[in-house]
Coordinates of N, CA and C in Angstrom, one line a residue:
M1 N 14.6 12.1 -24.2 CA 14.2 10.9 -23.8 C 13.3 11.3 -23.1
T2 N 11.7 10.5 -22.7 CA 10.5 11.3 -22.1 C 10.7 10.3 -20.8
P3 N 10.3 11.1 -19.7 CA 10.1 10.9 -18.4 C 9.1 9.5 -18.0
K4 N 9.6 9.0 -17.1 CA 8.6 8.0 -16.8 C 8.1 8.6 -16.1
P5 N 6.3 8.2 -16.2 CA 5.3 8.4 -15.3 C 5.6 8.5 -13.9
L6 N 5.4 9.8 -13.1 CA 5.6 9.9 -12.2 C 5.0 8.5 -10.9
I7 N 3.8 8.7 -10.8 CA 3.6 7.3 -10.0 C 4.5 6.6 -10.0
E8 N 5.0 6.1 -11.3 CA 6.0 4.6 -11.6 C 7.2 4.8 -10.8
R9 N 7.5 6.1 -10.8 CA 9.1 6.8 -10.6 C 9.1 7.0 -9.3
A10 N 7.5 6.8 -9.0 CA 7.7 7.0 -7.3 C 7.4 5.8 -6.6
F11 N 7.0 4.8 -7.4 CA 7.2 3.5 -6.6 C 8.8 3.0 -6.7
E12 N 9.6 3.1 -8.0 CA 10.8 2.5 -8.0 C 11.8 3.0 -7.1
L13 N 11.6 4.2 -6.7 CA 12.2 5.2 -5.6 C 11.9 4.9 -4.3
A14 N 10.8 4.3 -4.0 CA 10.1 3.5 -2.5 C 11.1 2.2 -2.4
I15 N 10.9 1.1 -3.9 CA 11.3 0.5 -3.5 C 12.9 -0.4 -4.1
E16 N 13.6 0.8 -4.3 CA 14.9 1.3 -4.5 C 15.7 0.8 -3.0
G17 N 15.0 1.9 -2.1 CA 15.6 2.4 -0.4 C 16.5 3.2 -0.2
G18 N 16.4 4.4 -2.2 CA 16.9 5.3 -1.0 C 16.3 6.3 -0.4
C19 N 15.0 6.1 0.1 CA 14.3 7.6 0.3 C 14.0 6.8 1.9
G20 N 13.9 7.5 2.7 CA 14.0 7.0 3.8 C 12.5 7.2 4.6
D21 N 11.6 8.1 4.2 CA 10.3 8.5 4.0 C 9.9 9.0 2.9
I22 N 7.8 9.0 3.2 CA 7.1 9.2 2.1 C 8.2 11.3 2.1
H23 N 8.7 12.1 2.6 CA 8.7 13.0 2.7 C 10.3 13.3 1.9
A24 N 11.4 12.4 1.9 CA 12.4 12.1 1.3 C 11.8 12.1 -0.6
L25 N 11.4 10.9 -0.2 CA 10.9 10.7 -1.6 C 10.1 11.8 -2.4
R26 N 9.6 13.0 -2.0 CA 8.9 13.7 -2.6 C 9.8 14.6 -3.1
R27 N 11.0 14.9 -2.1 CA 12.0 16.0 -2.2 C 13.0 15.3 -3.7
R28 N 13.0 13.9 -3.5 CA 13.6 13.7 -4.7 C 12.9 13.7 -6.3
L29 N 11.8 13.1 -5.9 CA 11.1 13.8 -7.4 C 11.2 15.4 -7.6
V30 N 11.2 16.0 -7.2 CA 10.9 17.5 -7.1 C 12.9 17.6 -7.7
D31 N 13.6 16.8 -7.2 CA 15.4 16.6 -8.0 C 14.9 16.8 -8.8
E32 N 14.5 16.1 -9.2 CA 14.9 14.6 -10.9 C 13.6 16.0 -11.9
G33 N 13.1 16.9 -11.8 CA 12.4 17.6 -12.4 C 10.7 17.6 -12.4
Y34 N 10.1 16.7 -11.3 CA 8.6 16.9 -10.9 C 7.8 17.8 -10.5
S35 N 6.8 18.2 -11.2 CA 6.6 19.6 -10.6 C 5.8 19.1 -8.6
K36 N 5.7 20.1 -8.0 CA 5.0 19.8 -6.9 C 3.7 19.8 -6.7
L37 N 3.3 20.4 -8.0 CA 2.0 20.1 -8.4 C 1.8 19.5 -8.0
S38 N 2.3 18.2 -9.4 CA 1.9 17.1 -10.0 C 2.5 16.0 -8.8
I39 N 3.3 15.7 -7.9 CA 3.5 15.1 -7.2 C 2.1 15.4 -6.1
A40 N 2.1 16.4 -5.4 CA 1.1 16.6 -4.4 C -0.5 15.2 -5.4
Q41 N -0.9 15.9 -6.9 CA -2.3 15.1 -6.7 C -2.1 13.8 -7.1
H42 N -0.4 13.3 -7.3 CA -0.4 11.3 -7.6 C 0.0 10.7 -6.0
L43 N 0.8 11.8 -5.4 CA 0.7 11.2 -4.1 C -0.5 11.7 -3.0
G44 N -1.2 12.5 -3.6 CA -2.3 13.0 -2.1 C -3.6 11.9 -1.9
G45 N -3.8 10.7 -2.5 CA -4.4 10.0 -1.8 C -4.1 9.0 -1.0
R46 N -4.9 8.9 0.2 CA -4.6 7.8 1.5 C -3.8 6.7 0.6
H47 N -5.2 6.1 -0.4 CA -4.4 4.6 -0.7 C -2.6 4.8 -1.3
T48 N -2.5 5.6 -2.1 CA -2.0 5.6 -3.0 C -0.4 6.2 -2.2
R49 N -0.2 6.9 -1.4 CA 0.7 6.7 -0.6 C 1.5 6.0 0.7
R50 N 0.0 5.2 1.0 CA 0.6 4.2 2.1 C 0.6 2.9 0.7
Q51 N 0.5 3.0 0.1 CA 2.1 1.5 -0.9 C 2.4 2.3 -0.9
V52 N 2.9 3.5 -1.4 CA 4.2 3.6 -1.3 C 5.0 3.7 0.6
A53 N 4.7 4.2 1.0 CA 5.4 4.0 2.6 C 4.8 2.7 2.7
D54 N 4.4 1.7 2.7 CA 4.9 0.5 2.7 C 5.8 -0.3 1.8
R55 N 6.0 0.3 0.2 CA 7.5 -0.7 -0.5 C 8.7 0.4 0.3
I56 N 8.5 1.4 1.4 CA 9.6 2.0 1.7 C 10.1 1.6 2.4
A57 N 8.9 1.0 3.5 CA 9.3 0.7 5.2 C 10.5 -1.4 4.5
A58 N 9.6 -1.6 3.4 CA 9.9 -3.2 3.5 C 11.0 -3.0 2.6
A59 N 11.2 -1.7 2.1 CA 12.5 -1.9 1.3 C 14.3 -1.6 2.5
R60 N 13.7 -0.8 3.8 CA 14.2 -0.8 5.0 C 14.3 -1.5 5.9
A61 N 13.9 -2.6 5.5 CA 13.8 -4.0 6.1 C 14.7 -4.8 5.5
V62 N 14.9 -5.0 4.7 CA 15.9 -6.1 3.6 C 17.5 -5.7 3.8
P63 N 17.8 -4.6 3.9 CA 18.9 -4.4 4.7 C 19.7 -5.1 6.1
A64 N 18.0 -4.8 7.1 CA 18.3 -4.9 8.3 C 18.8 -6.9 8.3
Q65 N 17.7 -7.5 7.6 CA 17.0 -9.3 7.2 C 18.8 -9.6 6.8
Q66 N 19.1 -9.0 6.1 CA 20.4 -9.4 5.9 C 21.9 -9.3 6.8
S67 N 21.9 -8.1 7.2 CA 23.3 -8.2 8.2 C 22.9 -9.1 9.3
S68 N 21.0 -9.2 9.5 CA 21.1 -10.3 10.5 C 20.7 -12.1 10.0
S69 N 21.4 -11.8 9.1 CA 21.4 -13.6 8.2 C 22.7 -13.6 7.9
D70 N 23.5 -12.5 7.7 CA 24.7 -12.9 6.9 C 26.0 -13.9 7.8
G71 N 25.2 -14.1 9.0 CA 26.4 -15.1 9.5 C 27.5 -14.3 10.8
I72 N 28.0 -13.2 10.9 CA 28.8 -12.0 11.4 C 28.2 -12.4 12.5
G73 N 28.7 -12.4 13.9 CA 28.6 -12.4 15.3 C 28.3 -13.5 16.0
T74 N 27.8 -14.7 15.3 CA 27.0 -16.0 15.7 C 28.6 -16.8 15.5
S75 N 28.6 -17.6 16.7 CA 28.9 -18.6 16.3 C 28.9 -20.0 16.5

């Protein structure tokens, strides 16, 4: 099976919410077998890093929104 393109996988990981920040995402990519050089090349640009970081932040915000709207603790 051919691995997914690195940038595609990076965005998937960011959206899934399993990585708390860009550094955790980079570590996860290394663990999945992507080279540090490829990661640096693909995520080295400011715009791309910002896009990934924004998706990480959005994924982290979703559980907080769900827990505040689930009715627990309301009268």
